[in-house]
PDB file of C-alpha atoms in Angstrom:
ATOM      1  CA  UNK A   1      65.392 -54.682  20.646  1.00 52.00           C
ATOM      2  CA  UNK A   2      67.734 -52.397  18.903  1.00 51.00           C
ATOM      3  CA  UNK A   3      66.627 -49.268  16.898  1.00 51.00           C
ATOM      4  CA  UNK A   4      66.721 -50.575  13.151  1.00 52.00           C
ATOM      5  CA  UNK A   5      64.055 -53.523  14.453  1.00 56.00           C
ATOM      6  CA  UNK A   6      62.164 -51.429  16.400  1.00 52.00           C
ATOM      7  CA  UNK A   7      61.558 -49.142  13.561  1.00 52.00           C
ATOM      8  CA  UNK A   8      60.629 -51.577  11.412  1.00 52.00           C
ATOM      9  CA  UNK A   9      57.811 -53.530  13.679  1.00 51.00           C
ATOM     10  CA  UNK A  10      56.649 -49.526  14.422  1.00 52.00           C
ATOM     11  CA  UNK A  11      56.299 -49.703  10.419  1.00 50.00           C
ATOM     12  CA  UNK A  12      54.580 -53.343  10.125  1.00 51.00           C
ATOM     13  CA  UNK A  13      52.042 -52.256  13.214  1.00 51.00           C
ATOM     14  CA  UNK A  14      51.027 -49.083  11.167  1.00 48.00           C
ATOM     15  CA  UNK A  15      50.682 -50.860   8.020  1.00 52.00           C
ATOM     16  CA  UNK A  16      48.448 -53.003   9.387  1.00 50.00           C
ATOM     17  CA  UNK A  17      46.689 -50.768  11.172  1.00 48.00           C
ATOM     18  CA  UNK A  18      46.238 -48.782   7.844  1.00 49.00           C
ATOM     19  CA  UNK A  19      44.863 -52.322   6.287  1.00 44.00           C
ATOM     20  CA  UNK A  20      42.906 -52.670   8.826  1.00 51.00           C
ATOM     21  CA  UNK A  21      41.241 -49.214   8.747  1.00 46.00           C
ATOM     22  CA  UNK A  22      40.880 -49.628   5.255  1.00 44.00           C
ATOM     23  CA  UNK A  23      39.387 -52.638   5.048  1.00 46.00           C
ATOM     24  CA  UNK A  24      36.776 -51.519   7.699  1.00 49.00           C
ATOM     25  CA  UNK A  25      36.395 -47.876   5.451  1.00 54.00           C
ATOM     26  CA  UNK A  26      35.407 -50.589   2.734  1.00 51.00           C
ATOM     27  CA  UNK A  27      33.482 -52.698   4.634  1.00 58.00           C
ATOM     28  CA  UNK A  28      31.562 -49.345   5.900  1.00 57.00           C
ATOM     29  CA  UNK A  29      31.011 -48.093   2.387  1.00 61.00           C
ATOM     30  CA  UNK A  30      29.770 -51.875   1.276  1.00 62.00           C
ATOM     31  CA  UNK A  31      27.112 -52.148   4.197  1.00 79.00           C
ATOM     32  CA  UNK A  32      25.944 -48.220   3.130  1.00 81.00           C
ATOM     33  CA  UNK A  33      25.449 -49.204  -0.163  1.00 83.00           C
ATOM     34  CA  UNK A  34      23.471 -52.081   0.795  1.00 85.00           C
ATOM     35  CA  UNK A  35      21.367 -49.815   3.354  1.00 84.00           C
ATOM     36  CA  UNK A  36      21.097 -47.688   0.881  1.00 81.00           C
ATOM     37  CA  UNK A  37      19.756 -50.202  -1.821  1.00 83.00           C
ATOM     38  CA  UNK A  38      17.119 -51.969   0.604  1.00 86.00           C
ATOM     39  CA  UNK A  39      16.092 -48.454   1.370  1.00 83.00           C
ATOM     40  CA  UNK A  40      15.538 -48.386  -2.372  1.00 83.00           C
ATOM     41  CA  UNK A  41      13.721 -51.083  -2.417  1.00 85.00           C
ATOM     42  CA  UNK A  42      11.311 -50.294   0.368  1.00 82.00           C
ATOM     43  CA  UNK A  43      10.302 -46.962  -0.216  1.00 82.00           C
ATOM     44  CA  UNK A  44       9.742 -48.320  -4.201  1.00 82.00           C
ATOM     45  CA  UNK A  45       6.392 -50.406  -2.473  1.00 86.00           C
ATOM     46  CA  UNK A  46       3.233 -48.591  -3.021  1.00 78.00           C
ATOM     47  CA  UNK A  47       1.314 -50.499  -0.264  1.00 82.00           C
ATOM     48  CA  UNK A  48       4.108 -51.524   2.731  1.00 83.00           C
ATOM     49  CA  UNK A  49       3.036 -53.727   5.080  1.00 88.00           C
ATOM     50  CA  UNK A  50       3.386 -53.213   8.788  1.00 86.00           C
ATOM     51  CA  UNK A  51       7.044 -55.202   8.805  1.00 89.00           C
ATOM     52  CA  UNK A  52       7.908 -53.385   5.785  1.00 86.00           C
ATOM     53  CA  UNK A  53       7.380 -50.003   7.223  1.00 84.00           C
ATOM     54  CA  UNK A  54       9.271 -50.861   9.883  1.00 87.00           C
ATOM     55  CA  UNK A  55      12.231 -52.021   8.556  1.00 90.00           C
ATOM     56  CA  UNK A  56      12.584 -48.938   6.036  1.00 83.00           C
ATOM     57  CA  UNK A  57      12.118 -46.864   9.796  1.00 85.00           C
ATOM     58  CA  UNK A  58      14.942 -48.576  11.057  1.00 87.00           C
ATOM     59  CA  UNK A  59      17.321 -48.756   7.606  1.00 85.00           C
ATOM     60  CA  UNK A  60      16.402 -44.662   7.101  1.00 81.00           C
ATOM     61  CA  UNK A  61      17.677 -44.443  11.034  1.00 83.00           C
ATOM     62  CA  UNK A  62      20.715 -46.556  10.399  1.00 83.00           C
ATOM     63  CA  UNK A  63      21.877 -44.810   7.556  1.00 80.00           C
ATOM     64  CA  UNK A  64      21.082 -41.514   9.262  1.00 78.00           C
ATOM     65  CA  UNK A  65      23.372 -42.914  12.005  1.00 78.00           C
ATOM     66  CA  UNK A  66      25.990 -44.176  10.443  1.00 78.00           C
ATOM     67  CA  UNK A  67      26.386 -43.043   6.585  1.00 75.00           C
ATOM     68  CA  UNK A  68      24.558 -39.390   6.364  1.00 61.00           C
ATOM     69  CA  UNK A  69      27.764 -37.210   6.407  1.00 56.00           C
ATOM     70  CA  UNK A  70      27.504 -33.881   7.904  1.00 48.00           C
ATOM     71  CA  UNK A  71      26.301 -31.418   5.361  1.00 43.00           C
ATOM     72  CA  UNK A  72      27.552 -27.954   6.840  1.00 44.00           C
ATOM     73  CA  UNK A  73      30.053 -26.753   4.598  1.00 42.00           C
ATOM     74  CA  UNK A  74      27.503 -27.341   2.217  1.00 40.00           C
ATOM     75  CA  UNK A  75      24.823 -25.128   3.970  1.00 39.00           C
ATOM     76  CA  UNK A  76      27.797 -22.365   4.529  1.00 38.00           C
ATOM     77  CA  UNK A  77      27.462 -22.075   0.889  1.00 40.00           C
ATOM     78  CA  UNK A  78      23.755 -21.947   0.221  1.00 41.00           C
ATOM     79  CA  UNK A  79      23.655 -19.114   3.057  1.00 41.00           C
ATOM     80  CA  UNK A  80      26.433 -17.147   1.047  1.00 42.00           C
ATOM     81  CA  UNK A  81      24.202 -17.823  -1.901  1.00 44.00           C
ATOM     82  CA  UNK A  82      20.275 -17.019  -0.151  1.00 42.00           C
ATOM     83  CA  UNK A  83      22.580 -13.804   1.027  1.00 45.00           C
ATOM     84  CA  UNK A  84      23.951 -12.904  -2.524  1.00 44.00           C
ATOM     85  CA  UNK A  85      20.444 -13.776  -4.285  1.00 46.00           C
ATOM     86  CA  UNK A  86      18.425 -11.543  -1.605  1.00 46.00           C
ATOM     87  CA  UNK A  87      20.998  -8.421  -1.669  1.00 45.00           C
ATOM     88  CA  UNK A  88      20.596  -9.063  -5.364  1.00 47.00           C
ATOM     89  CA  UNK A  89      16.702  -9.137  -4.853  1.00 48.00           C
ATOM     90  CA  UNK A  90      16.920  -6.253  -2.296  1.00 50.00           C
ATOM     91  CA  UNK A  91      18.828  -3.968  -5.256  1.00 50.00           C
ATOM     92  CA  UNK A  92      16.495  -4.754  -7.506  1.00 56.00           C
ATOM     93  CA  UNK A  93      13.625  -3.663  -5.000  1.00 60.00           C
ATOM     94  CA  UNK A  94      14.151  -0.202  -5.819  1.00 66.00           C
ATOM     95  CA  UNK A  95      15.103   0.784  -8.789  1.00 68.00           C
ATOM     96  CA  UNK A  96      16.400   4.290 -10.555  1.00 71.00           C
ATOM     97  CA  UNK A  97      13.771   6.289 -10.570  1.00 72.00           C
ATOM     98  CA  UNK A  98      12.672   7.400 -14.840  1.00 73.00           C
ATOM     99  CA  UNK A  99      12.926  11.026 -14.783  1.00 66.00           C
ATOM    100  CA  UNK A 100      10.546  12.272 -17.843  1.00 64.00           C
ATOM    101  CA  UNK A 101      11.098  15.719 -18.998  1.00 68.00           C
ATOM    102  CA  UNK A 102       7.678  16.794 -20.218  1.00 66.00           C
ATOM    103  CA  UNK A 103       8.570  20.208 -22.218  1.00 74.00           C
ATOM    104  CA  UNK A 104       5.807  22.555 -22.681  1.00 80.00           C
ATOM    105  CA  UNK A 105       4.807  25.174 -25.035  1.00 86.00           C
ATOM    106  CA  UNK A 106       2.261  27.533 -25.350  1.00 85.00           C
ATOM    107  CA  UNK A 107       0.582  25.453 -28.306  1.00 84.00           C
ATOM    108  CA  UNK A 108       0.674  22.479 -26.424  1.00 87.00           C
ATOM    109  CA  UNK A 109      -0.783  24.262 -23.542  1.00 90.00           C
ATOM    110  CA  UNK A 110      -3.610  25.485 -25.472  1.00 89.00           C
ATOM    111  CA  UNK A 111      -4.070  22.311 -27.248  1.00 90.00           C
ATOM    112  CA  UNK A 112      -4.749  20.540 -24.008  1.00 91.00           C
ATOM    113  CA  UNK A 113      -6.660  23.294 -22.728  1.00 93.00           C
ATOM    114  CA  UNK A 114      -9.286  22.787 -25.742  1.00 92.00           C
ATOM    115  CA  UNK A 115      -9.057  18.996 -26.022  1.00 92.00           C
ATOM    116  CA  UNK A 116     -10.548  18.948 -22.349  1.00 94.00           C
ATOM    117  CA  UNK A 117     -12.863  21.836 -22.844  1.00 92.00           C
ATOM    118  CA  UNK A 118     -14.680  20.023 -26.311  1.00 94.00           C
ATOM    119  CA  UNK A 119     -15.135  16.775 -23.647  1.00 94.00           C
ATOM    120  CA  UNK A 120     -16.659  18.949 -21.536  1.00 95.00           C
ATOM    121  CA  UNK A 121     -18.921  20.147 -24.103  1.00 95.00           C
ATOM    122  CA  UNK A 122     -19.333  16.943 -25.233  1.00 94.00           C
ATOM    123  CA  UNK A 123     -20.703  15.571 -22.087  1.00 95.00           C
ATOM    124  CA  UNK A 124     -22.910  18.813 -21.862  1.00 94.00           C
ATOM    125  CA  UNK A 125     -24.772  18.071 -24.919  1.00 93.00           C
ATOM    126  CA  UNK A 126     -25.147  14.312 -23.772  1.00 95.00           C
ATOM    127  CA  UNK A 127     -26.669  15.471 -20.807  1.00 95.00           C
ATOM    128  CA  UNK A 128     -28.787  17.852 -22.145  1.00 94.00           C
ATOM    129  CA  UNK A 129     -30.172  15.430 -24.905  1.00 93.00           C
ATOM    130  CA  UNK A 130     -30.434  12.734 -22.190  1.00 94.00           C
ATOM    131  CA  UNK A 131     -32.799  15.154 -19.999  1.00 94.00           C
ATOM    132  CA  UNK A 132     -35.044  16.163 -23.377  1.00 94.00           C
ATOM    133  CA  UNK A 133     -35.224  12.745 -23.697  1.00 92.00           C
ATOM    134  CA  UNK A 134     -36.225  12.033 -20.682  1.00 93.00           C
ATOM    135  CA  UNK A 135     -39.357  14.855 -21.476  1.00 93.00           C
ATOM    136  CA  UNK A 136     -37.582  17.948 -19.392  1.00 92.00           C
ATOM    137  CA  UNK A 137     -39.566  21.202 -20.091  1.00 94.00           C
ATOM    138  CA  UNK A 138     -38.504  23.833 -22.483  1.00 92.00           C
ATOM    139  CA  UNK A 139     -38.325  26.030 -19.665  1.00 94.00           C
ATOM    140  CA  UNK A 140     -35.718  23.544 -17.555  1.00 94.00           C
ATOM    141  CA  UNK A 141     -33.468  22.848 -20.556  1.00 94.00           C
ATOM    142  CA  UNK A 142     -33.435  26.665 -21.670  1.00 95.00           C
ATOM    143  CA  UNK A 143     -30.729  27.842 -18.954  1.00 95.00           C
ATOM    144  CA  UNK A 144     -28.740  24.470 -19.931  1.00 95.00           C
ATOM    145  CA  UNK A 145     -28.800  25.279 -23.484  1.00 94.00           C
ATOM    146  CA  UNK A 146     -27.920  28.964 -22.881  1.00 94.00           C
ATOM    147  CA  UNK A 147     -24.949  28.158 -21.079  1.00 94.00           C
ATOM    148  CA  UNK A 148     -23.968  25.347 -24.148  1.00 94.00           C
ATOM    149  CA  UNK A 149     -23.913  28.070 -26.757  1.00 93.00           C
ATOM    150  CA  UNK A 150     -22.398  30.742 -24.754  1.00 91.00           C
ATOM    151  CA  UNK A 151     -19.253  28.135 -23.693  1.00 91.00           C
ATOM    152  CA  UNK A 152     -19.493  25.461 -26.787  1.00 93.00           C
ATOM    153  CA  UNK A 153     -20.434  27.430 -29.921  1.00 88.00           C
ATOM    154  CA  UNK A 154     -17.413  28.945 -30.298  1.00 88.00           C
ATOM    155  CA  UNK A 155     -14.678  27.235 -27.950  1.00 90.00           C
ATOM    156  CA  UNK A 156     -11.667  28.569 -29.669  1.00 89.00           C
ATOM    157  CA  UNK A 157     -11.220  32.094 -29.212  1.00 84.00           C
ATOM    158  CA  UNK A 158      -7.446  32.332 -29.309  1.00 86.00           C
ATOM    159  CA  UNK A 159      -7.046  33.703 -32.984  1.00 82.00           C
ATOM    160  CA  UNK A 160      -5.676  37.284 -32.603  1.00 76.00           C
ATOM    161  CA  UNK A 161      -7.315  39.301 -34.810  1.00 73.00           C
ATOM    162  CA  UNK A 162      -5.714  42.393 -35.867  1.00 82.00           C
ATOM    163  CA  UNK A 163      -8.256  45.822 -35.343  1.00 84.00           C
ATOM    164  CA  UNK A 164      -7.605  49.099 -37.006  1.00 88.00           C
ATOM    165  CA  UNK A 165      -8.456  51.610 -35.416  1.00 89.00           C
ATOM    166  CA  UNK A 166     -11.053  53.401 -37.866  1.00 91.00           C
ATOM    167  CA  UNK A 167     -12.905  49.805 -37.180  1.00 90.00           C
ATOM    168  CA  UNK A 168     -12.260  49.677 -33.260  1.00 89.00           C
ATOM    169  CA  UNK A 169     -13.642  53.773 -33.059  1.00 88.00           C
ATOM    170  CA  UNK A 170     -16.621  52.695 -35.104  1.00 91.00           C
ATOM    171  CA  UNK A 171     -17.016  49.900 -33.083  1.00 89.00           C
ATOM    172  CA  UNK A 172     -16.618  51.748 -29.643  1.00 85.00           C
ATOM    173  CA  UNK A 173     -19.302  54.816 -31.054  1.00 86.00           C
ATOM    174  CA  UNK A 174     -21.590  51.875 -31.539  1.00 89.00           C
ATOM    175  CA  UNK A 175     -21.314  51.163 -27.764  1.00 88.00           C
ATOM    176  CA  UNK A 176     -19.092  47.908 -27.978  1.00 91.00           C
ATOM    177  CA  UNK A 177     -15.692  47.195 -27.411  1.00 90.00           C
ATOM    178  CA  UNK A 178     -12.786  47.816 -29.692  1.00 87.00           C
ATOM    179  CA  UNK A 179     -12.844  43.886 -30.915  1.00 87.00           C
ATOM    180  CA  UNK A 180     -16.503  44.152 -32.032  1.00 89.00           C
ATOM    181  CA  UNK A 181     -17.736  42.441 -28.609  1.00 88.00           C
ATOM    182  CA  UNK A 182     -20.126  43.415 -26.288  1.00 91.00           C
ATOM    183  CA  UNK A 183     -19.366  44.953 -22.992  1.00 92.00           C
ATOM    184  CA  UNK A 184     -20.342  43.621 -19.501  1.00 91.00           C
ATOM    185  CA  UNK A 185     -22.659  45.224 -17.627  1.00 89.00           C
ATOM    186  CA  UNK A 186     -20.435  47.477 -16.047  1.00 90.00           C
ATOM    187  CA  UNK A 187     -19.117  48.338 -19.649  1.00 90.00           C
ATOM    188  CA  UNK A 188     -15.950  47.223 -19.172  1.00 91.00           C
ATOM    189  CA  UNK A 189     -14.220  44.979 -22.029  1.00 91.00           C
ATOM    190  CA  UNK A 190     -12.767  41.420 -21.380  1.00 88.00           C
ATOM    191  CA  UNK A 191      -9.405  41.958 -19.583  1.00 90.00           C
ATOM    192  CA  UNK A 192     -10.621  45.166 -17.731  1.00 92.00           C
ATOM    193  CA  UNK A 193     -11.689  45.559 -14.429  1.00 92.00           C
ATOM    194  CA  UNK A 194     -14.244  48.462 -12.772  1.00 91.00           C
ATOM    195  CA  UNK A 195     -13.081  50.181 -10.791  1.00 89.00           C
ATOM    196  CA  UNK A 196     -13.173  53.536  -8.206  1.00 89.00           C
ATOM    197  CA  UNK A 197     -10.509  55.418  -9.498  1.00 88.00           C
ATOM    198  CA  UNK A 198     -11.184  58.093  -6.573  1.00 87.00           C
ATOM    199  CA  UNK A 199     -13.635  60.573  -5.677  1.00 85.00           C
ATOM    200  CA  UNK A 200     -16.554  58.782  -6.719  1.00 83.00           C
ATOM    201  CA  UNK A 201     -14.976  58.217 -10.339  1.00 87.00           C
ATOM    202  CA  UNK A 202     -15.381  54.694 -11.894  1.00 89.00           C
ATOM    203  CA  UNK A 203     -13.504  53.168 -14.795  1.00 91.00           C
ATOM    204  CA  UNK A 204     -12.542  50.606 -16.672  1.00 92.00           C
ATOM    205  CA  UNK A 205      -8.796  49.401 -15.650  1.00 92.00           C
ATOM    206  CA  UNK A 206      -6.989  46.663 -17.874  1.00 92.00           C
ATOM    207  CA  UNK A 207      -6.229  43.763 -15.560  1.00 90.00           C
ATOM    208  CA  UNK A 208      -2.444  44.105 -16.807  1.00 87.00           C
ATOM    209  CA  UNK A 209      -1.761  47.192 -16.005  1.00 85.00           C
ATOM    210  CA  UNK A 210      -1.851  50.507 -18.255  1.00 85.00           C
ATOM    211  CA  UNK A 211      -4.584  53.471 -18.185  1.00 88.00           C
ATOM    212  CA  UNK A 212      -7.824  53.211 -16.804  1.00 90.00           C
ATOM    213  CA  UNK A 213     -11.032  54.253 -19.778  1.00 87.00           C
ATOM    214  CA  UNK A 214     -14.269  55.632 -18.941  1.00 89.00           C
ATOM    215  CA  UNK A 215     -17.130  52.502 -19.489  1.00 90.00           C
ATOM    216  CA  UNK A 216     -18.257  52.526 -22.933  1.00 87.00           C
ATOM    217  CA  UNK A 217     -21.981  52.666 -21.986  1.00 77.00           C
ATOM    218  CA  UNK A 218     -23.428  53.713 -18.096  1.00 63.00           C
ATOM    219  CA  UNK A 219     -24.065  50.601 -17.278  1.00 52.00           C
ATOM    220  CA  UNK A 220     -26.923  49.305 -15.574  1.00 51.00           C
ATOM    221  CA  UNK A 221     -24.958  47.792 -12.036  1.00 46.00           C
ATOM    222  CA  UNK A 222     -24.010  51.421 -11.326  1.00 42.00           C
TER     223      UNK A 222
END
């Protein structure tokens, strides 16, 4: 056999072995498709019998066999995408912290200051109404009621009010303190302090600092 015939009956043989392979990828596809339609067909009955069931067993198994084509390229992806969707998720976890600036000012302070002391109050007075109420002696609710008008009457006390000093020397010769109020019973004014100044000598120091004044009156803790 010389080379120009041997060439061609290598050509003929593949040819038909292509046909043939072919033919048989056809063939394949055709019986899949019919697997796949009886399979259809089966799991479409509501109530199977036993010969039923068994044949959809053995089509699903056949088809598994011999038409299920394997899936892993496809599960390479939906890993890459679980991992993208939980680093996503894992980002998200945590986010950037809000960072309020709260600015404060001494109005704001004092606002809040007297917004919570009037609830105080408030809840006082409930209290105390709740207890007279509840038929608590004159005698129990007097040291309740003391302490209401003392610290409720008159909750805002942070007006500065401007003393001359004829007023705060008539006020002092009348044995009270320069603003008109009464001393403690050390007679010291609010913001001073009593204290031994040395050798037995007691005064009345401001609490910020500055010179130290005899007590208005002798007072009655000495």
């Amino acid at each position: 056999m010389n080379k120009k015939m041997k060439n061609i009956f290598i050509l003929l043989f593949v040819g038909a072995f292509s046909v043939s392979a072919f033919a048989a990828d056809i063939s394949d596809r055709a019986d899949c498709t019919k697997i796949q339609s009886r399979i259809s067909e089966l799991a479409a009955i509501e109530n199977p019998d036993e010969a039923q069931s068994a044949e959809l067993t053995q089509l699903q198994t056949q088809y598994r066999a011999n038409c299920s084509k394997p899936a892993s390229g496809r599960r390479i992806s939906a890993t890459a995408r679980v991992s993208t969707a939980t680093a996503t998720a894992t980002t998200n976890v945590t986010p950037e912290p809000i960072v309020e600036t709260v600015i404060i000012t001494t109005q704001s302070v004092l606002k809040d200051y007297l917004s919570e002391r009037q609830k105080l109050c408030n809840e006082f007075n409930t209290d105390i109404a709740t207890l007279t109420s509840n038929g608590a002696s004159e005698a129990e609710l007097k040291p309740l009621q003391n302490q209401y008008d003392k610290d409720c009457k008159d909750i805002d006390k942070s007006a500065i009010v401007e003393i001359d000093a004829e007023t705060a020397a008539a006020n002092v010769a009348a044995g009270l303190c320069t603003d008109g109020s009464k001393p403690n019973q050390f007679g010291c004014c609010e913001g001073e302090t009593f204290k031994d100044i040395g050798n037995l000598v007691f005064a009345c120091c401001p609490d910020d600092g500055g010179e130290c004044y005899p007590p208005i009156n002798s007072g009655d803790a000495i």
